[in-house]
CSV table of N, CA and C in Angstrom, one decimal:
chain,number,residue,atom,x,y,z
A,17,UNK,N,0.8,-1.2,0.0
A,17,UNK,CA,0.0,0.0,0.0
A,17,UNK,C,0.9,1.2,0.0
A,18,UNK,N,1.9,1.2,0.8
A,18,UNK,CA,2.9,2.4,0.9
A,18,UNK,C,3.5,2.6,-0.5
A,19,UNK,N,3.8,1.6,-1.2
A,19,UNK,CA,4.4,1.8,-2.6
A,19,UNK,C,3.4,2.4,-3.6
A,20,UNK,N,2.1,2.0,-3.4
A,20,UNK,CA,1.1,2.6,-4.3
A,20,UNK,C,0.9,4.1,-4.0
A,21,UNK,N,1.0,4.5,-2.7
A,21,UNK,CA,0.8,5.9,-2.3
A,21,UNK,C,2.0,6.6,-2.8
A,22,UNK,N,3.3,6.1,-2.6
A,22,UNK,CA,4.4,6.8,-3.2
A,22,UNK,C,4.3,7.0,-4.7
A,23,UNK,N,3.8,6.0,-5.4
A,23,UNK,CA,3.7,6.1,-6.8
A,23,UNK,C,2.7,7.1,-7.3
A,24,UNK,N,1.6,7.1,-6.6
A,24,UNK,CA,0.5,8.0,-7.0
A,24,UNK,C,1.0,9.5,-6.7
A,25,UNK,N,1.5,9.7,-5.5
A,25,UNK,CA,2.1,11.0,-5.1
A,25,UNK,C,3.1,11.5,-6.1
A,26,UNK,N,4.0,10.6,-6.4
A,26,UNK,CA,5.1,11.0,-7.3
A,26,UNK,C,4.6,11.3,-8.7
A,27,UNK,N,3.7,10.4,-9.2
A,27,UNK,CA,3.1,10.6,-10.6
A,27,UNK,C,2.4,12.0,-10.6
A,28,UNK,N,1.5,12.3,-9.7
A,28,UNK,CA,0.7,13.5,-9.7
A,28,UNK,C,1.7,14.8,-9.5
A,29,UNK,N,2.7,14.6,-8.6
A,29,UNK,CA,3.6,15.7,-8.4
A,29,UNK,C,4.5,15.9,-9.7
A,30,UNK,N,5.0,14.9,-10.3
A,30,UNK,CA,5.8,15.0,-11.5
A,30,UNK,C,4.9,15.6,-12.6
A,31,UNK,N,3.7,15.2,-12.8
A,31,UNK,CA,2.8,15.7,-13.8
A,31,UNK,C,2.6,17.2,-13.6
A,32,UNK,N,2.2,17.6,-12.4
A,32,UNK,CA,1.9,19.0,-12.2
A,32,UNK,C,3.2,19.8,-12.2
A,33,UNK,N,4.4,19.3,-11.8
A,33,UNK,CA,5.6,20.1,-11.6
A,33,UNK,C,6.5,20.0,-12.9
A,34,UNK,N,6.1,19.1,-13.8
A,34,UNK,CA,6.9,19.0,-15.0
A,34,UNK,C,7.3,20.3,-15.6
A,35,UNK,N,6.3,21.2,-15.7
A,35,UNK,CA,6.5,22.5,-16.3
A,35,UNK,C,7.1,23.5,-15.3
A,36,UNK,N,6.8,23.3,-14.1
A,36,UNK,CA,7.2,24.3,-13.1
A,36,UNK,C,8.5,23.9,-12.3
A,37,UNK,N,8.7,22.6,-12.1
A,37,UNK,CA,9.9,22.3,-11.2
A,37,UNK,C,11.1,22.4,-12.0
A,38,UNK,N,12.3,22.5,-11.3
A,38,UNK,CA,13.5,22.4,-11.9
A,38,UNK,C,14.3,21.1,-11.8
A,39,UNK,N,14.2,20.5,-10.6
A,39,UNK,CA,14.9,19.3,-10.3
A,39,UNK,C,14.1,18.4,-9.5
A,40,UNK,N,14.4,17.1,-9.5
A,40,UNK,CA,13.9,16.1,-8.6
A,40,UNK,C,15.1,15.6,-7.8
A,41,UNK,N,15.0,15.6,-6.5
A,41,UNK,CA,16.1,15.2,-5.6
A,41,UNK,C,15.7,14.0,-4.9
A,42,UNK,N,16.6,12.9,-4.9
A,42,UNK,CA,16.3,11.7,-4.3
A,42,UNK,C,17.4,11.5,-3.2
A,43,UNK,N,17.0,11.3,-1.9
A,43,UNK,CA,17.9,11.0,-0.9
A,43,UNK,C,17.7,9.5,-0.6
A,44,UNK,N,18.8,8.8,-0.5
A,44,UNK,CA,18.7,7.3,-0.3
A,44,UNK,C,19.0,7.0,1.2
A,45,UNK,N,18.7,5.8,1.6
A,45,UNK,CA,19.0,5.4,3.0
A,45,UNK,C,20.5,5.3,3.3
A,46,UNK,N,21.3,5.2,2.2
A,46,UNK,CA,22.8,5.2,2.4
A,46,UNK,C,23.3,6.6,2.4
A,47,UNK,N,22.4,7.7,2.6
A,47,UNK,CA,22.8,9.1,2.7
A,47,UNK,C,23.4,9.6,1.3
A,48,UNK,N,23.1,8.9,0.2
A,48,UNK,CA,23.5,9.5,-1.1
A,48,UNK,C,22.3,10.4,-1.6
A,49,UNK,N,22.7,11.5,-2.3
A,49,UNK,CA,21.8,12.4,-2.8
A,49,UNK,C,21.9,12.4,-4.3
A,50,UNK,N,20.8,12.2,-5.0
A,50,UNK,CA,20.8,12.1,-6.4
A,50,UNK,C,19.9,13.2,-6.9
A,51,UNK,N,20.4,14.0,-7.9
A,51,UNK,CA,19.6,15.1,-8.5
A,51,UNK,C,19.4,14.9,-10.0
A,52,UNK,N,18.2,15.0,-10.4
A,52,UNK,CA,17.9,14.8,-11.9
A,52,UNK,C,17.1,16.1,-12.3
A,53,UNK,N,17.5,16.7,-13.4
A,53,UNK,CA,16.8,17.8,-14.0
A,53,UNK,C,15.6,17.4,-14.7
A,54,UNK,N,14.4,17.9,-14.2
A,54,UNK,CA,13.1,17.4,-14.8
A,54,UNK,C,13.0,17.6,-16.3
A,55,UNK,N,13.6,18.7,-16.8
A,55,UNK,CA,13.6,18.9,-18.2
A,55,UNK,C,14.2,17.8,-19.1
A,56,UNK,N,15.2,17.0,-18.4
A,56,UNK,CA,15.8,15.9,-19.1
A,56,UNK,C,15.2,14.6,-19.0
A,57,UNK,N,14.0,14.5,-18.2
A,57,UNK,CA,13.4,13.2,-17.9
A,57,UNK,C,12.3,13.0,-19.0
A,58,UNK,N,12.3,11.8,-19.6
A,58,UNK,CA,11.3,11.4,-20.5
A,58,UNK,C,10.1,10.8,-19.8
A,59,UNK,N,10.4,9.9,-18.9
A,59,UNK,CA,9.4,9.3,-18.0
A,59,UNK,C,9.9,8.5,-16.9
A,60,UNK,N,9.0,8.3,-15.9
A,60,UNK,CA,9.3,7.5,-14.7
A,60,UNK,C,8.5,6.3,-14.6
A,61,UNK,N,9.1,5.1,-14.3
A,61,UNK,CA,8.3,3.9,-14.1
A,61,UNK,C,8.7,3.2,-12.9
A,62,UNK,N,7.9,2.2,-12.5
A,62,UNK,CA,8.0,1.5,-11.3
A,62,UNK,C,8.0,0.0,-11.5
A,63,UNK,N,8.8,-0.5,-12.3
A,63,UNK,CA,8.8,-2.0,-12.5
A,63,UNK,C,9.4,-2.8,-11.3
A,64,UNK,N,8.7,-3.8,-10.9
A,64,UNK,CA,9.1,-4.7,-9.9
A,64,UNK,C,9.7,-4.0,-8.6
A,65,UNK,N,9.0,-3.0,-8.0
A,65,UNK,CA,9.4,-2.3,-6.9
A,65,UNK,C,10.7,-1.4,-7.1
A,66,UNK,N,11.0,-1.1,-8.3
A,66,UNK,CA,12.1,-0.2,-8.6
A,66,UNK,C,11.6,1.1,-9.1
A,67,UNK,N,12.4,2.1,-8.8
A,67,UNK,CA,12.0,3.5,-9.3
A,67,UNK,C,13.0,3.8,-10.5
A,68,UNK,N,12.5,3.9,-11.7
A,68,UNK,CA,13.3,4.0,-12.9
A,68,UNK,C,13.0,5.4,-13.5
A,69,UNK,N,14.1,6.2,-13.7
A,69,UNK,CA,14.0,7.4,-14.4
A,69,UNK,C,14.6,7.2,-15.8
A,70,UNK,N,13.8,7.4,-16.8
A,70,UNK,CA,14.3,7.3,-18.2
A,70,UNK,C,14.5,8.7,-18.7
A,71,UNK,N,15.7,9.0,-19.2
A,71,UNK,CA,16.0,10.3,-19.7
A,71,UNK,C,15.7,10.5,-21.1
A,72,UNK,N,15.6,11.7,-21.6
A,72,UNK,CA,15.5,12.0,-23.0
A,72,UNK,C,16.6,11.5,-23.9
A,73,UNK,N,17.8,11.5,-23.3
A,73,UNK,CA,19.0,11.0,-24.1
A,73,UNK,C,19.1,9.4,-24.1
A,74,UNK,N,18.0,8.8,-23.7
A,74,UNK,CA,17.9,7.3,-23.7
A,74,UNK,C,18.6,6.6,-22.6
A,75,UNK,N,19.3,7.4,-21.7
A,75,UNK,CA,20.0,6.8,-20.5
A,75,UNK,C,18.9,6.6,-19.4
A,76,UNK,N,19.2,5.8,-18.4
A,76,UNK,CA,18.3,5.7,-17.3
A,76,UNK,C,19.0,5.5,-15.9
A,77,UNK,N,18.2,5.6,-14.9
A,77,UNK,CA,18.7,5.4,-13.5
A,77,UNK,C,17.7,4.5,-12.8
A,78,UNK,N,18.1,3.5,-12.1
A,78,UNK,CA,17.1,2.7,-11.4
A,78,UNK,C,17.6,2.5,-9.9
A,79,UNK,N,16.5,2.7,-9.0
A,79,UNK,CA,16.7,2.6,-7.6
A,79,UNK,C,15.6,1.6,-7.1
A,80,UNK,N,16.0,0.9,-6.1
A,80,UNK,CA,15.0,0.0,-5.4
A,80,UNK,C,14.2,1.0,-4.5
A,81,UNK,N,12.9,0.9,-4.6
A,81,UNK,CA,12.0,1.7,-3.8
A,81,UNK,C,12.3,1.8,-2.3
A,82,UNK,N,12.7,0.6,-1.8
A,82,UNK,CA,13.1,0.5,-0.4
A,82,UNK,C,14.3,1.4,-0.1
A,83,UNK,N,15.2,1.6,-1.0
A,83,UNK,CA,16.4,2.4,-0.7
A,83,UNK,C,16.1,3.9,-0.7
A,84,UNK,N,14.9,4.3,-1.1
A,84,UNK,CA,14.6,5.8,-1.2
A,84,UNK,C,14.1,6.2,0.2
A,85,UNK,N,14.9,7.2,0.8
A,85,UNK,CA,14.5,7.7,2.0
A,85,UNK,C,13.6,8.9,1.8
A,86,UNK,N,13.9,9.8,0.9
A,86,UNK,CA,13.2,11.0,0.7
A,86,UNK,C,13.3,11.4,-0.8
A,87,UNK,N,12.2,11.9,-1.3
A,87,UNK,CA,12.1,12.4,-2.7
A,87,UNK,C,11.3,13.7,-2.7
A,88,UNK,N,11.9,14.7,-3.3
A,88,UNK,CA,11.2,16.0,-3.4
A,88,UNK,C,11.7,16.8,-4.6
A,89,UNK,N,10.9,17.8,-4.9
A,89,UNK,CA,11.2,18.7,-6.1
A,89,UNK,C,11.7,20.0,-5.6
A,90,UNK,N,12.8,20.5,-6.3
A,90,UNK,CA,13.4,21.7,-6.0
A,90,UNK,C,13.0,22.7,-7.1
A,91,UNK,N,12.5,23.8,-6.7
A,91,UNK,CA,12.2,24.9,-7.7
A,91,UNK,C,12.9,26.1,-7.3
A,92,UNK,N,13.0,27.1,-8.3
A,92,UNK,CA,13.6,28.3,-8.0
A,92,UNK,C,12.7,29.4,-8.3
A,93,UNK,N,12.9,30.6,-7.7
A,93,UNK,CA,12.1,31.7,-7.8
A,93,UNK,C,12.9,32.9,-8.6
A,94,UNK,N,14.1,32.6,-8.9
A,94,UNK,CA,15.0,33.6,-9.5
A,94,UNK,C,15.0,33.4,-11.0
A,95,UNK,N,16.0,33.8,-11.6
A,95,UNK,CA,16.1,33.7,-13.1
A,95,UNK,C,16.0,32.3,-13.6
A,96,UNK,N,15.1,32.1,-14.6
A,96,UNK,CA,14.9,30.7,-15.1
A,96,UNK,C,15.4,30.8,-16.6
A,97,UNK,N,15.6,29.6,-17.1
A,97,UNK,CA,16.0,29.6,-18.6
A,97,UNK,C,14.9,28.9,-19.4
A,98,UNK,N,14.7,29.4,-20.6
A,98,UNK,CA,13.8,28.8,-21.5
A,98,UNK,C,14.4,27.6,-22.2
A,99,UNK,N,15.7,27.6,-22.5
A,99,UNK,CA,16.4,26.5,-23.1
A,99,UNK,C,17.9,26.8,-22.9
A,100,UNK,N,18.5,26.0,-22.2
A,100,UNK,CA,19.9,26.2,-21.8
A,100,UNK,C,20.8,26.3,-23.1
A,101,UNK,N,20.4,25.8,-24.2
A,101,UNK,CA,21.2,25.8,-25.4
A,101,UNK,C,21.0,27.1,-26.2
A,102,UNK,N,20.1,28.0,-25.9
A,102,UNK,CA,19.8,29.2,-26.6
A,102,UNK,C,19.9,30.3,-25.6
A,103,UNK,N,19.3,31.5,-26.0
A,103,UNK,CA,19.3,32.6,-25.1
A,103,UNK,C,18.5,32.3,-23.8
A,104,UNK,N,18.9,32.9,-22.8
A,104,UNK,CA,18.2,32.6,-21.5
A,104,UNK,C,17.2,33.6,-21.3
A,105,UNK,N,15.9,33.2,-21.0
A,105,UNK,CA,14.9,34.1,-20.7
A,105,UNK,C,15.0,34.4,-19.2
A,106,UNK,N,15.0,35.8,-19.0
A,106,UNK,CA,15.2,36.3,-17.7
A,106,UNK,C,13.9,37.0,-17.2
A,107,UNK,N,13.5,36.8,-16.0
A,107,UNK,CA,12.4,37.4,-15.4
A,107,UNK,C,12.9,38.1,-14.1
A,108,UNK,N,12.7,39.4,-14.0
A,108,UNK,CA,13.1,40.1,-12.8
A,108,UNK,C,12.4,41.3,-12.6
A,109,UNK,N,12.3,42.0,-11.5
A,109,UNK,CA,12.7,41.4,-10.2
A,109,UNK,C,11.8,40.2,-9.8
A,110,UNK,N,12.3,39.4,-9.0
A,110,UNK,CA,11.6,38.2,-8.5
A,110,UNK,C,12.1,38.0,-7.1
A,111,UNK,N,11.2,38.3,-6.1
A,111,UNK,CA,9.9,38.7,-6.1
A,111,UNK,C,9.7,40.2,-6.6
A,112,UNK,N,8.5,40.5,-7.0
A,112,UNK,CA,8.2,41.8,-7.6
A,112,UNK,C,6.9,42.3,-7.0
A,113,UNK,N,6.7,43.7,-7.1
A,113,UNK,CA,5.5,44.2,-6.5
A,113,UNK,C,4.6,44.9,-7.6
A,114,UNK,N,5.2,45.6,-8.6
A,114,UNK,CA,4.4,46.3,-9.6
A,114,UNK,C,4.5,45.8,-10.9
A,115,UNK,N,5.7,45.3,-11.3
A,115,UNK,CA,6.0,44.8,-12.7
A,115,UNK,C,7.1,43.7,-12.7
A,116,UNK,N,7.1,42.9,-13.7
A,116,UNK,CA,8.2,42.0,-13.9
A,116,UNK,C,8.6,42.4,-15.4
A,117,UNK,N,10.0,42.3,-15.5
A,117,UNK,CA,10.5,42.5,-16.9
A,117,UNK,C,11.0,41.2,-17.4
A,118,UNK,N,10.7,41.0,-18.7
A,118,UNK,CA,11.1,39.8,-19.4
A,118,UNK,C,12.1,40.1,-20.4
A,119,UNK,N,13.2,39.5,-20.3
A,119,UNK,CA,14.4,39.7,-21.3
A,119,UNK,C,14.6,38.4,-22.1
A,120,UNK,N,15.0,38.5,-23.3
A,120,UNK,CA,15.2,37.4,-24.2
A,120,UNK,C,14.0,36.5,-24.5
A,121,UNK,N,12.8,37.2,-24.6
A,121,UNK,CA,11.6,36.3,-24.9
A,121,UNK,C,11.9,35.8,-26.4
A,122,UNK,N,11.3,34.6,-26.7
A,122,UNK,CA,11.5,33.9,-27.9
A,122,UNK,C,11.3,34.7,-29.2
A,123,UNK,N,10.1,35.3,-29.3
A,123,UNK,CA,9.7,36.0,-30.5
A,123,UNK,C,8.9,37.2,-30.2
A,124,UNK,N,8.9,38.2,-31.1
A,124,UNK,CA,8.0,39.3,-30.9
A,124,UNK,C,6.5,38.8,-31.0
A,125,UNK,N,5.7,39.5,-30.3
A,125,UNK,CA,4.2,39.1,-30.3
A,125,UNK,C,4.0,37.7,-29.8
A,126,UNK,N,4.8,37.3,-28.8
A,126,UNK,CA,4.6,36.0,-28.1
A,126,UNK,C,3.6,36.2,-27.1
A,127,UNK,N,2.6,35.3,-27.1
A,127,UNK,CA,1.5,35.3,-26.2
A,127,UNK,C,2.0,34.7,-24.8
A,128,UNK,N,1.6,35.4,-23.7
A,128,UNK,CA,1.9,34.8,-22.4
A,128,UNK,C,0.6,34.8,-21.6
A,129,UNK,N,0.7,34.0,-20.6
A,129,UNK,CA,-0.4,33.9,-19.7
A,129,UNK,C,0.1,33.8,-18.2
A,130,UNK,N,-0.5,34.4,-17.3
A,130,UNK,CA,-0.2,34.3,-15.9
A,130,UNK,C,-1.3,33.6,-15.2
A,131,UNK,N,-0.8,32.6,-14.4
A,131,UNK,CA,-1.8,31.7,-13.6
A,131,UNK,C,-1.6,31.9,-12.1
A,132,UNK,N,-2.7,31.8,-11.4
A,132,UNK,CA,-2.5,31.8,-9.9
A,132,UNK,C,-2.0,30.4,-9.5
A,133,UNK,N,-1.7,30.3,-8.2
A,133,UNK,CA,-1.2,29.0,-7.6
A,133,UNK,C,-2.3,28.0,-7.8
A,134,UNK,N,-3.6,28.4,-7.9
A,134,UNK,CA,-4.7,27.4,-8.1
A,134,UNK,C,-4.9,27.1,-9.5
A,135,UNK,N,-4.1,27.5,-10.5
A,135,UNK,CA,-4.3,27.2,-11.8
A,135,UNK,C,-5.2,28.0,-12.6
A,136,UNK,N,-5.7,29.1,-12.0
A,136,UNK,CA,-6.6,30.0,-12.7
A,136,UNK,C,-5.8,31.1,-13.5
A,137,UNK,N,-6.2,31.2,-14.8
A,137,UNK,CA,-5.6,32.3,-15.6
A,137,UNK,C,-6.0,33.6,-15.1
A,138,UNK,N,-5.1,34.5,-14.7
A,138,UNK,CA,-5.4,35.8,-14.2
A,138,UNK,C,-5.0,36.9,-15.1
A,139,UNK,N,-4.2,36.6,-16.1
A,139,UNK,CA,-3.8,37.6,-17.1
A,139,UNK,C,-3.3,37.0,-18.4
A,140,UNK,N,-3.7,37.6,-19.5
A,140,UNK,CA,-3.1,37.0,-20.8
A,140,UNK,C,-2.9,38.2,-21.7
A,141,UNK,N,-1.8,38.2,-22.4
A,141,UNK,CA,-1.5,39.3,-23.3
A,141,UNK,C,-0.3,38.8,-24.2
A,142,UNK,N,0.2,39.8,-25.0
A,142,UNK,CA,1.3,39.4,-25.8
A,142,UNK,C,2.5,40.3,-25.5
A,143,UNK,N,3.7,39.8,-25.7
A,143,UNK,CA,4.9,40.6,-25.5
A,143,UNK,C,5.1,41.4,-26.8
A,144,UNK,N,5.5,42.6,-26.7
A,144,UNK,CA,5.7,43.5,-27.9
A,144,UNK,C,7.2,43.3,-28.4
A,145,UNK,N,8.1,42.9,-27.6
A,145,UNK,CA,9.5,42.7,-28.0
A,145,UNK,C,10.1,41.7,-27.2
A,146,UNK,N,11.4,41.4,-27.5
A,146,UNK,CA,12.1,40.3,-26.8
A,146,UNK,C,12.5,40.8,-25.4
A,147,UNK,N,12.2,42.2,-25.1
A,147,UNK,CA,12.5,42.7,-23.8
A,147,UNK,C,11.2,43.5,-23.5
A,148,UNK,N,10.4,43.1,-22.6
A,148,UNK,CA,9.1,43.7,-22.3
A,148,UNK,C,8.8,43.7,-20.8
A,149,UNK,N,7.9,44.6,-20.4
A,149,UNK,CA,7.5,44.8,-19.0
A,149,UNK,C,6.1,44.4,-18.9
A,150,UNK,N,5.8,43.6,-17.9
A,150,UNK,CA,4.4,43.1,-17.6
A,150,UNK,C,4.0,43.8,-16.3
A,151,UNK,N,2.8,44.5,-16.4
A,151,UNK,CA,2.3,45.2,-15.2
A,151,UNK,C,1.5,44.1,-14.3
A,152,UNK,N,2.0,43.8,-13.1
A,152,UNK,CA,1.4,42.9,-12.2
A,152,UNK,C,0.8,43.6,-11.0
A,153,UNK,N,0.7,44.9,-11.0
A,153,UNK,CA,0.2,45.7,-9.8
A,153,UNK,C,-1.2,45.3,-9.4
A,154,UNK,N,-2.0,44.8,-10.3
A,154,UNK,CA,-3.4,44.5,-10.0
A,154,UNK,C,-3.6,43.1,-9.4
A,155,UNK,N,-2.5,42.4,-9.4
A,155,UNK,CA,-2.5,41.0,-8.8
A,155,UNK,C,-2.4,41.0,-7.3
A,156,UNK,N,-3.1,40.1,-6.7
A,156,UNK,CA,-2.9,40.1,-5.2
A,156,UNK,C,-1.6,39.4,-4.8
A,157,UNK,N,-1.1,39.6,-3.6
A,157,UNK,CA,0.1,39.0,-3.2
A,157,UNK,C,0.0,37.5,-3.3
A,158,UNK,N,1.1,36.8,-3.8
A,158,UNK,CA,1.1,35.4,-3.9
A,158,UNK,C,2.1,34.9,-4.9
A,159,UNK,N,2.0,33.6,-5.1
A,159,UNK,CA,2.9,32.9,-6.1
A,159,UNK,C,2.1,32.7,-7.4
A,160,UNK,N,2.8,33.0,-8.5
A,160,UNK,CA,2.1,33.0,-9.8
A,160,UNK,C,3.1,32.2,-10.8
A,161,UNK,N,2.5,31.7,-11.9
A,161,UNK,CA,3.2,31.1,-12.9
A,161,UNK,C,3.0,31.8,-14.3
A,162,UNK,N,4.1,32.2,-14.9
A,162,UNK,CA,4.1,32.8,-16.2
A,162,UNK,C,4.4,31.8,-17.2
A,163,UNK,N,3.5,31.7,-18.2
A,163,UNK,CA,3.6,30.7,-19.3
A,163,UNK,C,3.9,31.4,-20.6
A,164,UNK,N,5.0,31.1,-21.1
A,164,UNK,CA,5.5,31.7,-22.4
A,164,UNK,C,6.0,30.6,-23.3
A,165,UNK,N,5.6,30.5,-24.5
A,165,UNK,CA,6.1,29.5,-25.5
A,165,UNK,C,6.3,28.2,-24.9
A,166,UNK,N,5.2,27.7,-24.3
A,166,UNK,CA,5.2,26.3,-23.8
A,166,UNK,C,6.1,26.0,-22.7
A,167,UNK,N,6.6,27.1,-22.0
A,167,UNK,CA,7.5,27.0,-20.8
A,167,UNK,C,6.8,27.7,-19.7
A,168,UNK,N,7.1,27.3,-18.5
A,168,UNK,CA,6.5,27.9,-17.4
A,168,UNK,C,7.4,28.4,-16.3
A,169,UNK,N,7.3,29.5,-15.8
A,169,UNK,CA,8.2,30.2,-14.8
A,169,UNK,C,7.4,30.6,-13.6
A,170,UNK,N,8.0,30.4,-12.4
A,170,UNK,CA,7.4,30.9,-11.2
A,170,UNK,C,7.9,32.3,-10.8
A,171,UNK,N,7.0,33.1,-10.3
A,171,UNK,CA,7.5,34.3,-9.7
A,171,UNK,C,6.5,34.7,-8.5
A,172,UNK,N,7.0,35.5,-7.7
A,172,UNK,CA,6.3,35.9,-6.5
A,172,UNK,C,5.9,37.4,-6.6
A,173,UNK,N,4.6,37.6,-6.3
A,173,UNK,CA,4.0,39.0,-6.3
A,173,UNK,C,4.0,39.4,-4.8
A,174,UNK,N,4.7,40.5,-4.6
A,174,UNK,CA,4.6,41.1,-3.2
A,174,UNK,C,3.5,42.0,-3.0
């Protein structure tokens, strides 16, 4: 039963955080810490009481479920990257009170959406250039997610 609970929790967390999370961190009973970047994970499976991470590059890592002491997701609230191989999308300041500035947006006229922590879209518009300012003064204090070009970034509204 505990294995099923871990599986369901992990599956739902990974599905929800796939766009938001930066890393999955696994601490083992032997005090080893394993870090995997979520963007590089193709899928996770649980064959025969094992925890298997299959990466996009076709490599994989397998751990016995019993050897896992703790598993959690690490996210950042600072500068995030849209694609480490291309220009880095920057969001600042973060946290912010009145506006956030976007640098290195993918294309002009790129549509963006801002979602509340509850998944409700609270703002949608388009960027006018690769460097644009978004007015967030009307948002209430809290954690928000900015979605641009199929990528999601977390920021905090003060």
